[in-house]
Coordinates of C-alpha atoms and ligand atoms in Angstrom, one line a residue:
X1 CA 87.2 53.7 63.7
X2 CA 87.2 52.4 67.4
X3 CA 85.9 53.4 70.0
X4 CA 89.3 56.0 72.2
X5 CA 87.5 57.2 74.9
X6 CA 88.1 55.7 78.7
X7 CA 86.8 56.7 82.5
X8 CA 90.3 57.7 84.1
X9 CA 91.6 55.6 86.6
X10 CA 90.6 57.2 90.4
X11 CA 93.9 57.7 91.4
X12 CA 95.1 59.8 88.1
X13 CA 91.6 61.8 88.4
X14 CA 92.7 62.4 92.3
X15 CA 95.8 64.3 90.6
X16 CA 94.4 66.1 88.3
X17 CA 91.9 67.3 90.6
X18 CA 94.8 67.9 93.4
X19 CA 96.4 70.3 90.8
X20 CA 93.4 72.5 91.7
X21 CA 92.9 72.5 95.3
X22 CA 97.2 71.4 96.6
X23 CA 98.9 73.9 95.1
X24 CA 101.3 74.4 98.2
X25 CA 102.4 73.3 101.1
X26 CA 99.7 76.1 102.5
X27 CA 97.0 74.4 100.6
X28 CA 97.0 71.8 102.3
X29 CA 97.2 73.3 105.6
X30 CA 94.2 75.1 104.9
X31 CA 92.3 72.0 104.0
X32 CA 93.6 70.1 107.3
X33 CA 92.7 72.9 108.9
X34 CA 89.0 73.6 107.7
X35 CA 88.5 70.2 108.6
X36 CA 89.1 70.5 111.8
X37 CA 87.3 73.4 112.3
X38 CA 84.2 71.4 110.6
X39 CA 84.1 68.7 113.3
X40 CA 83.5 71.1 115.7
X41 CA 86.7 71.2 118.1
X42 CA 88.2 73.2 120.7
X43 CA 91.6 73.0 119.8
X44 CA 93.6 72.9 117.4
X45 CA 97.5 72.3 116.7
X46 CA 99.6 72.8 113.7
X47 CA 103.2 71.0 113.3
X48 CA 105.1 72.2 110.5
X49 CA 108.7 71.1 109.5
X50 CA 110.7 72.9 106.8
X51 CA 108.0 75.0 105.3
X52 CA 105.3 71.7 105.1
X53 CA 108.5 70.1 102.9
X54 CA 109.1 67.8 105.3
X55 CA 105.8 67.3 107.5
X56 CA 102.3 69.6 107.8
X57 CA 100.5 68.2 110.9
X58 CA 97.1 68.7 112.0
X59 CA 96.0 67.9 115.8
X60 CA 92.4 68.4 116.7
X61 CA 90.0 67.3 119.8
X62 CA 86.9 66.9 117.0
X63 CA 84.3 64.5 116.6
X64 CA 86.6 62.2 114.9
X65 CA 85.5 59.4 112.3
X66 CA 83.9 55.8 112.7
X67 CA 86.7 52.9 111.3
X68 CA 84.1 53.2 107.7
X69 CA 84.0 57.3 107.3
X70 CA 88.2 57.2 107.8
X71 CA 88.3 55.5 105.0
X72 CA 85.5 56.8 102.6
X73 CA 87.2 60.2 103.7
X74 CA 89.7 59.8 101.5
X75 CA 87.4 59.1 98.3
X76 CA 86.9 61.8 95.5
X77 CA 83.4 63.2 96.6
X78 CA 83.7 61.7 99.9
X79 CA 82.1 64.6 102.3
X80 CA 79.8 64.3 105.3
X81 CA 79.2 68.1 104.7
X82 CA 76.0 68.1 101.6
X83 CA 73.7 64.9 100.9
X84 CA 71.9 66.7 98.3
X85 CA 72.3 69.8 96.0
X86 CA 70.0 71.8 97.8
X87 CA 72.4 72.1 100.6
X88 CA 74.5 73.8 98.5
X89 CA 72.7 76.9 99.1
X90 CA 72.5 76.3 103.2
X91 CA 76.1 75.8 104.6
X92 CA 77.5 75.9 107.7
X93 CA 80.5 74.1 106.8
X94 CA 84.1 74.9 105.7
X95 CA 83.9 71.6 103.3
X96 CA 81.6 70.3 101.2
X97 CA 83.0 69.3 97.6
X98 CA 84.4 66.4 99.2
X99 CA 87.8 66.3 97.6
X100 CA 90.6 67.4 99.6
X101 CA 91.3 64.6 101.8
X102 CA 91.4 62.6 98.1
X103 CA 93.5 65.1 96.7
X104 CA 96.3 65.3 99.4
X105 CA 96.5 61.1 99.3
X106 CA 97.0 61.4 95.3
X107 CA 100.4 63.3 96.1
X108 CA 101.6 62.9 99.5
X109 CA 102.7 60.0 101.7
X110 CA 99.4 60.7 104.6
X111 CA 98.5 59.0 108.2
X112 CA 95.7 59.6 109.9
X113 CA 94.8 58.3 113.6
X114 CA 90.8 59.6 114.4
X115 CA 88.5 58.4 117.1
X116 CA 85.1 59.1 117.6
X117 CA 84.0 59.8 121.8
X118 CA 82.6 57.4 121.8
X119 CA 84.9 54.3 120.3
X120 CA 87.3 52.2 122.7
X121 CA 90.0 52.2 120.0
X122 CA 91.0 55.1 117.0
X123 CA 91.6 53.7 113.4
X124 CA 94.8 54.0 111.8
X125 CA 95.3 54.8 107.9
X126 CA 98.5 55.3 105.9
X127 CA 97.9 55.9 102.3
X128 CA 100.4 56.6 99.4
X129 CA 99.6 57.9 96.4
X130 CA 96.5 57.4 96.8
X131 CA 97.3 53.6 98.0
X132 CA 96.2 52.2 101.4
X133 CA 99.8 51.0 102.6
X134 CA 97.8 50.4 105.8
X135 CA 94.7 49.9 107.8
X136 CA 94.4 49.2 111.0
X137 CA 92.9 49.8 115.0
X138 CA 94.7 52.2 117.1
X139 CA 95.1 53.8 120.6
X140 CA 94.6 57.3 119.8
X141 CA 92.3 60.1 122.0
X142 CA 88.9 61.0 120.6
X143 CA 89.9 63.6 117.5
X144 CA 91.5 63.0 114.4
X145 CA 95.7 63.6 113.5
X146 CA 96.9 63.5 110.1
X147 CA 100.4 64.1 109.3
X148 CA 101.3 64.3 105.7
X149 CA 104.9 63.9 104.6
X150 CA 106.3 64.2 101.4
X151 CA 104.6 66.7 99.6
X152 CA 104.4 66.4 95.6
X153 CA 106.6 63.2 95.7
X154 CA 105.3 61.5 93.0
X155 CA 105.0 65.1 90.9
X156 CA 108.9 65.9 90.8
X157 CA 107.5 68.8 88.7
X158 CA 105.8 70.4 91.3
X159 CA 107.7 69.6 93.5
X160 CA 110.8 71.2 92.1
X161 CA 108.5 74.5 92.0
X162 CA 108.0 75.0 95.4
X163 CA 109.8 77.9 96.5
X164 CA 112.5 78.5 99.4
X165 CA 111.2 77.0 102.9
X166 CA 110.6 80.8 103.9
X167 CA 108.5 81.6 101.1
X168 CA 106.8 78.4 102.0
X169 CA 106.4 79.1 105.1
X170 CA 105.2 82.8 104.7
X171 CA 102.1 80.9 103.1
X172 CA 101.7 78.4 105.6
X173 CA 101.4 81.8 108.0
X174 CA 99.0 84.1 106.2
X175 CA 97.0 80.4 105.9
X176 CA 96.9 79.9 109.6
X177 CA 96.0 83.2 110.3
X178 CA 93.6 83.2 108.4
X179 CA 92.0 80.3 109.7
X180 CA 92.5 81.6 113.3
X181 CA 91.4 84.5 113.0
X182 CA 88.0 83.6 111.3
X183 CA 87.3 81.1 114.7
X184 CA 87.9 83.4 117.3
X185 CA 86.5 80.7 120.1
X186 CA 89.1 77.7 118.8
X187 CA 92.1 77.6 120.5
X188 CA 95.4 77.7 118.3
X189 CA 98.7 76.5 118.1
X190 CA 101.5 76.6 115.4
X191 CA 104.7 74.6 115.9
X192 CA 107.4 75.5 113.2
X193 CA 110.7 73.5 113.7
X194 CA 110.2 72.6 117.3
X195 CA 109.7 75.9 118.2
X196 CA 106.0 76.8 119.1
X197 CA 105.1 80.2 117.1
X198 CA 101.6 81.0 118.1
X199 CA 99.9 80.0 121.3
X200 CA 96.2 81.2 120.9
X201 CA 94.2 80.5 123.6
X202 CA 90.1 80.8 122.5
X203 CA 89.4 84.0 122.4
X204 CA 86.8 87.3 122.0
X205 CA 87.6 88.7 118.2
X206 CA 89.4 91.2 119.5
X207 CA 91.5 88.9 121.6
X208 CA 91.9 87.0 119.1
X209 CA 93.3 89.5 116.1
X210 CA 95.7 90.7 118.9
X211 CA 96.8 87.3 119.6
X212 CA 97.2 86.9 115.6
X213 CA 98.7 90.3 114.6
X214 CA 101.0 91.5 117.7
X215 CA 99.9 92.9 121.4
X216 CA 100.8 96.4 119.8
X217 CA 97.9 96.4 117.4
X218 CA 95.2 96.8 120.3
X219 CA 96.0 100.7 120.1
X220 CA 95.0 101.0 116.6
X221 CA 92.2 99.1 116.6
X222 CA 88.5 100.9 115.8
X223 CA 85.5 98.4 116.5
X224 CA 82.6 98.7 113.3
X225 CA 79.4 97.5 113.7
X226 CA 76.4 97.3 112.0
X227 CA 73.6 95.7 112.0
X228 CA 70.8 95.2 108.9
X229 CA 68.8 92.8 107.2
X230 CA 70.9 91.7 104.9
X231 CA 74.2 92.3 106.4
X232 CA 75.7 92.2 109.8
X233 CA 79.1 94.1 110.3
X234 CA 81.4 93.6 112.5
X235 CA 84.7 94.0 113.4
X236 CA 87.9 96.6 113.4
X237 CA 89.5 98.7 111.0
X238 CA 93.0 100.2 111.9
X239 CA 93.8 103.7 112.3
X240 CA 94.6 105.8 109.6
X241 CA 97.9 106.6 111.1
X242 CA 98.8 103.7 111.8
X243 CA 98.4 102.7 107.7
X244 CA 101.0 100.6 106.1
X245 CA 103.1 100.6 102.8
X246 CA 101.6 97.0 102.5
X247 CA 97.9 95.2 101.9
X248 CA 99.2 92.3 104.6
X249 CA 96.7 93.5 107.1
X250 CA 93.0 93.2 104.6
X251 CA 90.9 90.8 106.0
X252 CA 86.8 89.6 105.1
X253 CA 85.2 86.9 106.8
X254 CA 82.4 86.0 105.5
X255 CA 80.4 83.6 107.8
X256 CA 83.5 82.7 109.0
X257 CA 84.9 81.9 106.3
X258 CA 88.4 84.1 104.6
X259 CA 87.4 85.5 101.2
X260 CA 88.9 87.9 98.9
X261 CA 86.5 90.3 97.4
X262 CA 88.3 93.3 95.2
X263 CA 84.5 95.4 95.2
X264 CA 83.8 95.5 98.7
X265 CA 87.5 96.0 99.3
X266 CA 87.0 99.0 97.8
X267 CA 83.9 99.8 99.5
X268 CA 86.6 99.8 102.8
X269 CA 89.0 101.7 100.7
X270 CA 86.6 104.5 99.8
X271 CA 85.6 104.8 103.5
X272 CA 89.2 106.1 104.6
X273 CA 89.7 108.4 101.0
X274 CA 91.6 111.9 102.6
X275 CA 92.9 110.2 105.4
X276 CA 95.4 108.0 103.9
X277 CA 99.0 108.9 103.1
X278 CA 99.7 108.5 100.2
X279 CA 100.9 104.6 99.2
X280 CA 99.2 103.5 102.8
X281 CA 96.8 100.5 102.7
X282 CA 94.2 100.8 105.0
X283 CA 93.6 97.4 107.5
X284 CA 90.6 95.8 108.6
X285 CA 89.3 92.7 110.4
X286 CA 86.1 92.7 108.7
X287 CA 83.1 90.0 109.5
X288 CA 80.2 89.9 108.1
X289 CA 77.2 88.1 108.8
X290 CA 74.9 86.5 105.7
X291 CA 72.0 85.2 104.6
X292 CA 73.9 81.3 103.2
X293 CA 71.6 81.4 100.4
X294 CA 72.7 85.0 99.5
X295 CA 76.4 84.1 98.7
X296 CA 77.7 81.7 96.3
X297 CA 81.1 80.4 97.6
X298 CA 81.4 77.4 95.4
X299 CA 83.2 79.3 91.9
X300 CA 86.4 78.7 93.4
X301 CA 88.0 75.3 94.2
X302 CA 89.7 77.1 97.2
X303 CA 86.3 78.7 97.5
X304 CA 88.4 82.0 98.5
X305 CA 86.6 84.4 95.7
X306 CA 82.4 83.9 96.2
X307 CA 79.6 86.2 94.5
X308 CA 76.9 87.7 97.1
X309 CA 73.5 88.4 95.2
X310 CA 73.7 91.9 97.3
X311 CA 77.0 93.1 96.0
X312 CA 75.7 96.3 95.5
X313 CA 73.8 96.7 98.8
X314 CA 76.7 95.4 100.8
X315 CA 79.1 97.9 99.3
X316 CA 77.4 100.8 100.7
X317 CA 76.2 98.9 103.7
X318 CA 80.2 98.3 104.3
X319 CA 81.3 101.3 103.3
X320 CA 79.1 103.9 105.3
X321 CA 79.6 101.5 108.9
X322 CA 83.6 102.4 107.9
X323 CA 83.0 105.7 107.5
X324 CA 80.5 105.9 110.6
X325 CA 83.7 104.0 112.9
X326 CA 86.1 106.1 111.7
X327 CA 83.8 109.3 112.4
X328 CA 82.9 108.7 115.4
X329 CA 85.9 107.4 117.5
X330 CA 86.8 110.5 116.1
X331 CA 89.3 109.7 113.6
X332 CA 87.8 111.3 110.8
X333 CA 85.9 114.4 110.2
X334 CA 82.1 112.7 110.7
X335 CA 80.8 114.8 107.8
X336 CA 82.0 114.9 104.6
X337 CA 82.9 118.2 103.4
X338 CA 84.8 119.3 100.2
X339 CA 88.2 119.2 101.1
X340 CA 88.4 123.4 101.3
X341 CA 92.1 124.1 99.7
X342 CA 92.6 126.4 102.1
X343 CA 93.0 124.1 105.1
X344 CA 95.5 122.3 103.5
X345 CA 98.9 122.5 106.2
X346 CA 101.1 122.2 102.9
X347 CA 100.5 125.8 102.3
X348 CA 101.6 126.9 105.5
X349 CA 104.1 124.9 106.3
X350 CA 106.7 126.1 104.0
X351 CA 106.0 129.5 104.8
X352 CA 107.3 129.6 108.4
X353 CA 110.9 128.7 107.9
X354 CA 111.4 130.1 104.7
X355 CA 114.8 131.8 104.6
X356 CA 115.9 135.1 102.5
X357 CA 118.8 134.3 100.4
X358 CA 121.9 135.8 101.5
X359 CA 124.7 136.8 100.1
X360 CA 128.3 138.8 100.0
X361 CA 129.2 140.6 96.6
X362 CA 132.3 141.6 96.0
X363 CA 131.9 145.0 95.0
X364 CA 135.6 145.3 94.2
X365 CA 135.8 142.4 91.7
X366 CA 137.8 143.6 89.2
X367 CA 136.6 140.9 86.1
X368 CA 139.9 141.9 84.4
X369 CA 142.5 140.7 86.6
X370 CA 144.3 137.8 85.8
X371 CA 142.9 134.3 86.4
X372 CA 141.0 133.5 89.7
X373 CA 140.7 130.6 91.2
X374 CA 136.8 130.9 90.1
X375 CA 137.4 131.8 86.9
X376 CA 139.8 129.2 86.1
X377 CA 136.8 126.6 87.2
X378 CA 134.6 128.2 84.6
X379 CA 136.2 129.6 81.8
X380 CA 135.7 127.1 79.8
X381 CA 132.4 128.8 78.9
X382 CA 131.2 132.0 78.6
X383 CA 128.2 131.8 79.2
X384 CA 127.9 130.3 82.2
X385 CA 130.5 132.8 83.3
X386 CA 127.5 134.6 83.7
X387 CA 124.8 133.2 84.8
X388 CA 126.4 130.7 87.4
X389 CA 126.2 132.1 91.1
X390 CA 123.2 131.3 91.0
X391 CA 122.3 133.4 93.8
X392 CA 123.5 136.9 92.2
X393 CA 120.5 136.0 90.3
X394 CA 118.6 136.7 93.2
X395 CA 120.2 139.4 95.3
X396 CA 120.3 141.0 92.1
X397 CA 116.9 141.9 91.8
X398 CA 117.2 143.7 94.4
X399 CA 121.1 145.2 95.0
X400 CA 122.0 146.0 92.2
X401 CA 124.3 144.0 91.4
X402 CA 126.3 143.5 87.7
X403 CA 125.5 139.8 86.6
X404 CA 128.7 140.0 86.0
X405 CA 130.0 140.2 89.0
X406 CA 131.2 136.7 90.8
X407 CA 130.1 136.3 94.5
X408 CA 133.1 136.4 96.5
X409 CA 131.3 132.6 98.5
X410 CA 131.3 131.7 95.7
X411 CA 135.4 131.2 95.5
X412 CA 134.4 129.3 98.7
X413 CA 132.7 126.4 96.9
X414 CA 134.9 124.5 96.0
X415 CA 133.7 121.5 94.8
X416 CA 136.1 118.1 94.2
X417 CA 135.5 118.4 91.0
X418 CA 138.2 115.7 90.0
X419 CA 136.2 113.2 91.8
X420 CA 133.5 114.1 90.1
X421 CA 134.0 114.4 87.0
X422 CA 136.1 110.6 87.2
X423 CA 132.4 108.8 88.3
X424 CA 129.8 110.7 86.1
X425 CA 132.1 109.7 83.0
X426 CA 131.6 106.3 83.4
X427 CA 129.5 104.3 81.0
X428 CA 126.5 105.9 79.0
X429 CA 126.6 109.2 80.4
X430 CA 128.2 111.3 77.8
X431 CA 131.0 113.5 78.0
X432 CA 130.4 117.2 79.5
X433 CA 132.3 119.1 81.1
X434 CA 131.1 118.4 84.8
X435 CA 131.8 120.7 86.6
X436 CA 128.8 122.4 88.6
X437 CA 128.1 126.4 90.0
X438 CA 127.4 126.0 93.6
X439 CA 123.8 125.2 94.7
X440 CA 120.4 126.1 95.5
X441 CA 117.4 124.4 97.4
X442 CA 113.6 125.2 96.1
X443 CA 110.7 124.3 98.2
X444 CA 113.4 122.5 100.3
X445 CA 113.0 119.1 98.1
X446 CA 115.0 120.3 95.0
X447 CA 118.6 120.6 94.5
X448 CA 119.3 123.1 91.7
X449 CA 122.7 123.3 89.8
X450 CA 124.6 124.2 87.1
X451 CA 126.7 122.5 84.5
X452 CA 129.1 124.7 81.7
X453 CA 125.8 124.1 79.3
X454 CA 123.3 122.5 81.9
X455 CA 120.7 123.3 84.7
X456 CA 120.2 120.3 87.1
X457 CA 117.4 120.2 89.4
X458 CA 117.9 117.1 91.7
X459 CA 115.5 115.4 93.4
X460 CA 117.4 115.4 97.2
X461 CA 115.6 112.5 98.3
X462 CA 115.6 110.0 95.9
X463 CA 119.2 111.5 95.4
X464 CA 120.3 110.3 98.8
X465 CA 118.3 107.1 98.5
X466 CA 120.2 106.4 95.2
X467 CA 123.8 107.2 97.7
X468 CA 122.7 105.1 100.9
X469 CA 122.1 101.9 98.3
X470 CA 124.5 101.7 97.1
X471 CA 126.6 102.5 100.8
X472 CA 124.0 100.1 102.4
X473 CA 124.6 97.2 99.4
X474 CA 128.8 98.0 100.3
X475 CA 127.9 97.4 103.8
X476 CA 126.1 94.9 103.9
X477 CA 127.8 92.7 102.1
X478 CA 132.0 93.4 102.7
X479 CA 132.4 96.1 105.2
X480 CA 130.2 96.6 108.2
X481 CA 129.1 100.2 108.8
X482 CA 129.6 102.2 111.9
X483 CA 127.4 102.0 114.6
X484 CA 126.7 104.2 117.0
X485 CA 125.1 102.7 120.6
X486 CA 122.3 103.8 122.8
X487 CA 122.7 104.9 126.3
X488 CA 119.7 103.3 126.7
X489 CA 118.6 100.3 124.4
X490 CA 115.3 100.7 122.5
X491 CA 112.4 97.8 122.8
X492 CA 110.4 97.2 119.8
X493 CA 107.1 95.2 119.9
X494 CA 107.2 92.5 117.0
X495 CA 104.8 90.0 116.3
X496 CA 104.9 86.2 115.1
X497 CA 105.1 86.9 111.4
X498 CA 107.5 90.1 112.2
X499 CA 110.1 88.2 114.2
X500 CA 110.7 85.7 112.0
X501 CA 111.3 87.6 109.0
X502 CA 113.6 89.4 111.6
X503 CA 115.3 86.1 112.7
X504 CA 116.4 86.1 108.5
X505 CA 118.1 89.3 108.5
X506 CA 119.3 90.0 111.5
X507 CA 122.7 89.2 110.5
X508 CA 122.4 91.9 107.6
X509 CA 121.2 94.4 109.7
X510 CA 124.1 94.1 112.4
X511 CA 126.4 94.5 108.7
X512 CA 123.8 97.7 108.3
X513 CA 124.9 99.4 111.4
X514 CA 122.4 97.7 114.3
X515 CA 123.2 95.9 117.2
X516 CA 120.5 94.2 119.0
X517 CA 121.2 92.7 122.9
X518 CA 117.9 90.7 123.2
X519 CA 115.8 88.8 121.3
X520 CA 112.4 87.6 122.5
X521 CA 109.4 86.1 121.6
X522 CA 107.7 89.4 120.7
X523 CA 109.9 92.0 121.0
X524 CA 113.7 92.7 119.8
X525 CA 115.8 95.2 122.7
X526 CA 118.4 97.9 120.1
X527 CA 121.4 99.1 121.2
X528 CA 122.5 100.0 118.5
X529 CA 121.8 102.0 114.8
X530 CA 123.5 102.8 111.8
X531 CA 125.7 105.5 112.0
X532 CA 123.6 108.6 110.6
X533 CA 120.2 107.3 112.0
X534 CA 118.0 109.9 114.4
X535 CA 117.0 107.4 117.2
X536 CA 113.9 108.8 116.4
X537 CA 113.7 107.2 113.1
X538 CA 114.5 103.5 114.2
X539 CA 111.0 102.3 114.9
X540 CA 109.4 103.3 112.1
X541 CA 112.1 102.2 109.8
X542 CA 112.5 98.9 112.0
X543 CA 108.2 98.4 110.9
X544 CA 108.5 99.2 107.0
X545 CA 111.1 97.5 106.9
X546 CA 109.5 93.9 108.2
X547 CA 106.5 94.9 106.6
X548 CA 108.6 95.1 103.0
X549 CA 109.9 92.0 103.6
X550 CA 106.5 90.5 104.6
X551 CA 105.1 91.2 101.1
X552 CA 107.6 90.2 99.1
X553 CA 109.9 88.0 100.9
X554 CA 113.2 87.3 98.9
X555 CA 114.4 84.1 97.6
X556 CA 117.9 84.3 97.3
X557 CA 120.7 85.7 99.7
X558 CA 121.0 88.5 96.8
X559 CA 117.2 89.4 96.0
X560 CA 117.4 89.8 100.5
X561 CA 120.9 92.1 100.1
X562 CA 119.0 94.0 97.5
X563 CA 116.1 94.8 99.5
X564 CA 117.1 95.4 102.8
X565 CA 119.5 98.3 101.3
X566 CA 116.1 99.4 99.5
X567 CA 114.0 99.6 102.2
X568 CA 116.9 101.1 104.8
X569 CA 117.8 102.9 102.4
X570 CA 114.5 104.3 101.1
X571 CA 113.5 105.1 104.8
X572 CA 116.7 106.8 105.7
X573 CA 117.0 108.8 103.2
X574 CA 116.2 112.7 103.5
X575 CA 112.8 113.6 103.0
X576 CA 111.2 116.1 100.7
X577 CA 110.6 119.5 102.8
X578 CA 114.1 118.9 104.8
X579 CA 115.9 121.9 104.5
X580 CA 119.7 121.1 103.3
X581 CA 122.7 123.6 104.4
X582 CA 124.7 124.3 101.5
X583 CA 127.5 122.1 102.8
X584 CA 125.1 118.9 102.6
X585 CA 123.7 119.9 99.3
X586 CA 127.6 120.2 98.1
X587 CA 128.1 117.3 99.5
X588 CA 125.2 115.1 98.3
X589 CA 125.7 116.0 94.9
X590 CA 129.7 115.3 94.7
X591 CA 128.3 111.0 96.4
X592 CA 125.4 110.8 93.7
X593 CA 128.1 111.5 90.8
X594 CA 130.5 109.0 92.2
X595 CA 127.4 106.2 92.5
X596 CA 127.7 104.0 89.8
X597 CA 124.1 104.5 88.7
X598 CA 123.3 108.5 89.1
X599 CA 120.5 108.6 87.3
X600 CA 118.1 106.3 88.8
X601 CA 116.9 105.9 92.2
X602 CA 117.4 101.9 93.0
X603 CA 112.9 101.7 92.1
X604 CA 114.2 103.2 89.1
X605 CA 112.8 106.6 89.0
X606 CA 114.7 109.8 87.6
X607 CA 116.8 111.0 90.3
X608 CA 117.7 114.5 88.4
X609 CA 116.2 116.7 84.7
X610 CA 118.3 118.7 82.7
X611 CA 118.0 122.1 80.6
X612 CA 120.8 122.8 78.3
X613 CA 121.9 126.4 78.1
X614 CA 120.5 126.1 74.7
X615 CA 116.8 125.1 75.2
X616 CA 116.8 128.3 77.6
X617 CA 118.4 130.0 74.6
X618 CA 115.5 129.3 71.7
X619 CA 113.0 130.1 75.3
X620 CA 114.2 133.8 75.3
X621 CA 114.1 134.7 71.5
Ligands
ADP701 P1 85.1 68.1 102.9 O1 85.7 68.7 103.9 O2 84.8 68.7 101.0 O3 83.7 67.0 103.4 P2 87.2 66.3 102.9 O4 87.7 66.1 101.8 O5 88.3 67.5 103.1 O6 86.0 66.9 102.6 O7 86.7 65.6 103.7 C1 86.0 64.7 103.6 C2 85.2 64.0 105.4 O8 86.6 63.4 106.1 C3 84.5 65.0 105.6 O9 83.5 65.3 105.3 C4 84.5 64.5 107.2 O10 83.2 63.6 107.4 C5 86.0 63.8 107.3 N1 86.7 64.3 108.4 C6 87.9 65.2 107.0 N2 88.5 65.5 108.6 C7 87.8 65.1 109.8 C8 88.3 65.1 111.1 N3 89.7 66.5 111.1 N4 87.9 65.1 111.7 C9 86.2 64.5 111.4 N5 86.0 64.4 110.7 C10 86.9 65.2 109.5
MG702 MG1 87.4 69.4 104.2

C-alpha cells in the first residue's frame, strides 16, 4: 500500500484551529482586545457593526509592531509572549498560544495598520482567508488598528450558524465588559453602529465596575479583601438584598484574566447561604492574585477555564473572606449560629392579619320549600349540596349549624357559570359539571373551591400569572392595554446593556401599557404604567424584566413577545401571602377558567389540584 499521510497545508490547519478559537464575533473581540492589553496600551477602542457580522475593529495605542513582526504575527504559533516551555508557568500576558491572529485571518477579511513609537512609517497588511492581498508602508499613529470584516465568509455553514445581530451583540458586550473589568487602569471605549455605548476612563476597580454595570451598582457593593501567602483576594460582592434572579453579575478574575470556575463559584455562593431569596444569585466581582506558577491556563483554547494547584485552600479562603465582608458591613450576622426556627418571620407574619370567617346563617331556611336559586345550581348532586357552603362548615364548629342549612351568603355568590363552563370544557378537559361553590382562601395562598364532585385547590399566584400572561399576549400583539398616567414621571437608572435591551422592548412595553417620556443614555423616564400595576412595583418589575432578557435574548419576535408576557405576568401576578377579598377570589377563578390553558402556568407548573368526593369517601371509611 502506498503512503497516504500528508501534512495539512497551513491555511487548512489554520481554519481547523479557527474552529476552536473563533466561535463567533465575540471571540474575535476577546482576542483582539487581549492583544491590545498585552501591547501595554493606555486606551483601547472597539468599533462594531451589526453585532460584529459586518465589522469588528480594535484600535489601540500600544507598542505596535515592526514590519517583520506585523507579517509574522499572522503565522500560526507565532508569538512574542513566550519563548520556551518554562515560560508557560510564568505568564503575565493574556495571549501566548500564538494562534489567534492566524485563526482569525483564516476565516475573515483582515486589515491591520501598526507602528511602533520609534518608527516613522507604519505597516499596512491586508489578508483574506490566510492569503496576503497587500503589504505596504502606511501613515498611522503609534499602536495597532485591526479591522475584521466578513467573518466566516469562506465557511458558509458557520456564518449561517451565527445568531441574530442582537444576540451576537450581547455576546460582544459580555466580552468587552470582562476585559474592561479585568483592566480598570486602561481606558476603553465601545462604539456600536456609530453610537458610543461605553466610554470608560482609566479608573480604580470600584469606579470601573460602576462604569460598566451602571451607576446604581455603587450602593450595592460590599468590599472584600484578604491577603494570604497563597492568594490575594480583592473586589466586591453585591449586597444580598439586591441579588437578582440571574447569574449575569458574577465575575472572577485571576491575575487579570476573566475565568469561569464552578468550584470557586460555589465557595462564594456558600458564603451567601441563608441570605438570599429563593432563586436569587449573588453578584460578585472578585479579583484573585496568585503565583502564575500555581495555575494552569492552558487547558482550554479560550483560556476561560483554568486549574489551580491549591483549589481547596482557595475555596476556604474565598468563602471566609466573603463571609467576613458580609458580616463586617452588617449585611449578615457575623456569628453563624444554626438558624433558630422560632425566629423565622414566616411564623409571625401571618398571625397578625388573620381574619375570622364571618357568616350570616339563614336560620329560616326551609329545605322543603320550592327551588331556590341556590338549589337549582347545586341540585345535580345531593352530596355537594351538603358540603358546598364551606364557611358554614367552619362556623358550624361553634355555632350549631345544621350542615344541610345553606347560608344566605352563598345564595349571593352567583358565578357566571355559563361562561366558565364553556371555556373549561374546551379541548382535553373532561366534561364535568363545573359549577363551583363559594371560594375561600387558605393561608393567603390557595383559593379553595369545589365543583359538584370535586374539590379544587388553586395556587393564587400561579392562577393570576396564567391570566395575566394570556391577557398580555393579546395586548402586545393586537390591542394595546389600558395605561394609567403618572402624576410625577418615574426615573429608572439603567446601565448601557440594559438600555440596549430596553430599546428593543420599548414598543412591546408600550403595548403592554407603559409609556415613556424620555430615554437617556443611562435612564428612562416612565410617565404611564399598565392599569393594574402598583406604581411602587414598577422599578422592581422592569429591573427583573431587563435581567430576564439579558439572560435569554430571544431570537424571534414571537419568542420576544412570549418572554415579555411571561416576565411581566410573573412580576405583576398577585403574590402568595396576599389576602384576597371574596370578589377578587371569585373573579380570579372565573378568569382562570376562561383561559386557554387553565391547568398550567406559562412555565408549565401546575395551577391547581383536584380531589374528588369519592377520594374523600375512601378516607372516611
Ligand atoms: P498571542 O497573543 O497568543 O501571542 P496572537 O495571534 O494573538 O497570539 O498574536 C500574535 C503576536 O502578534 C503577539 O504575540 C504580538 O506579538 C503581536 N500582536 C498582536 N496584536 C498586537 C497588538 N495589538 N499590538 C502589538 N502587537 C500585537
Ligand atoms: Mg493574542
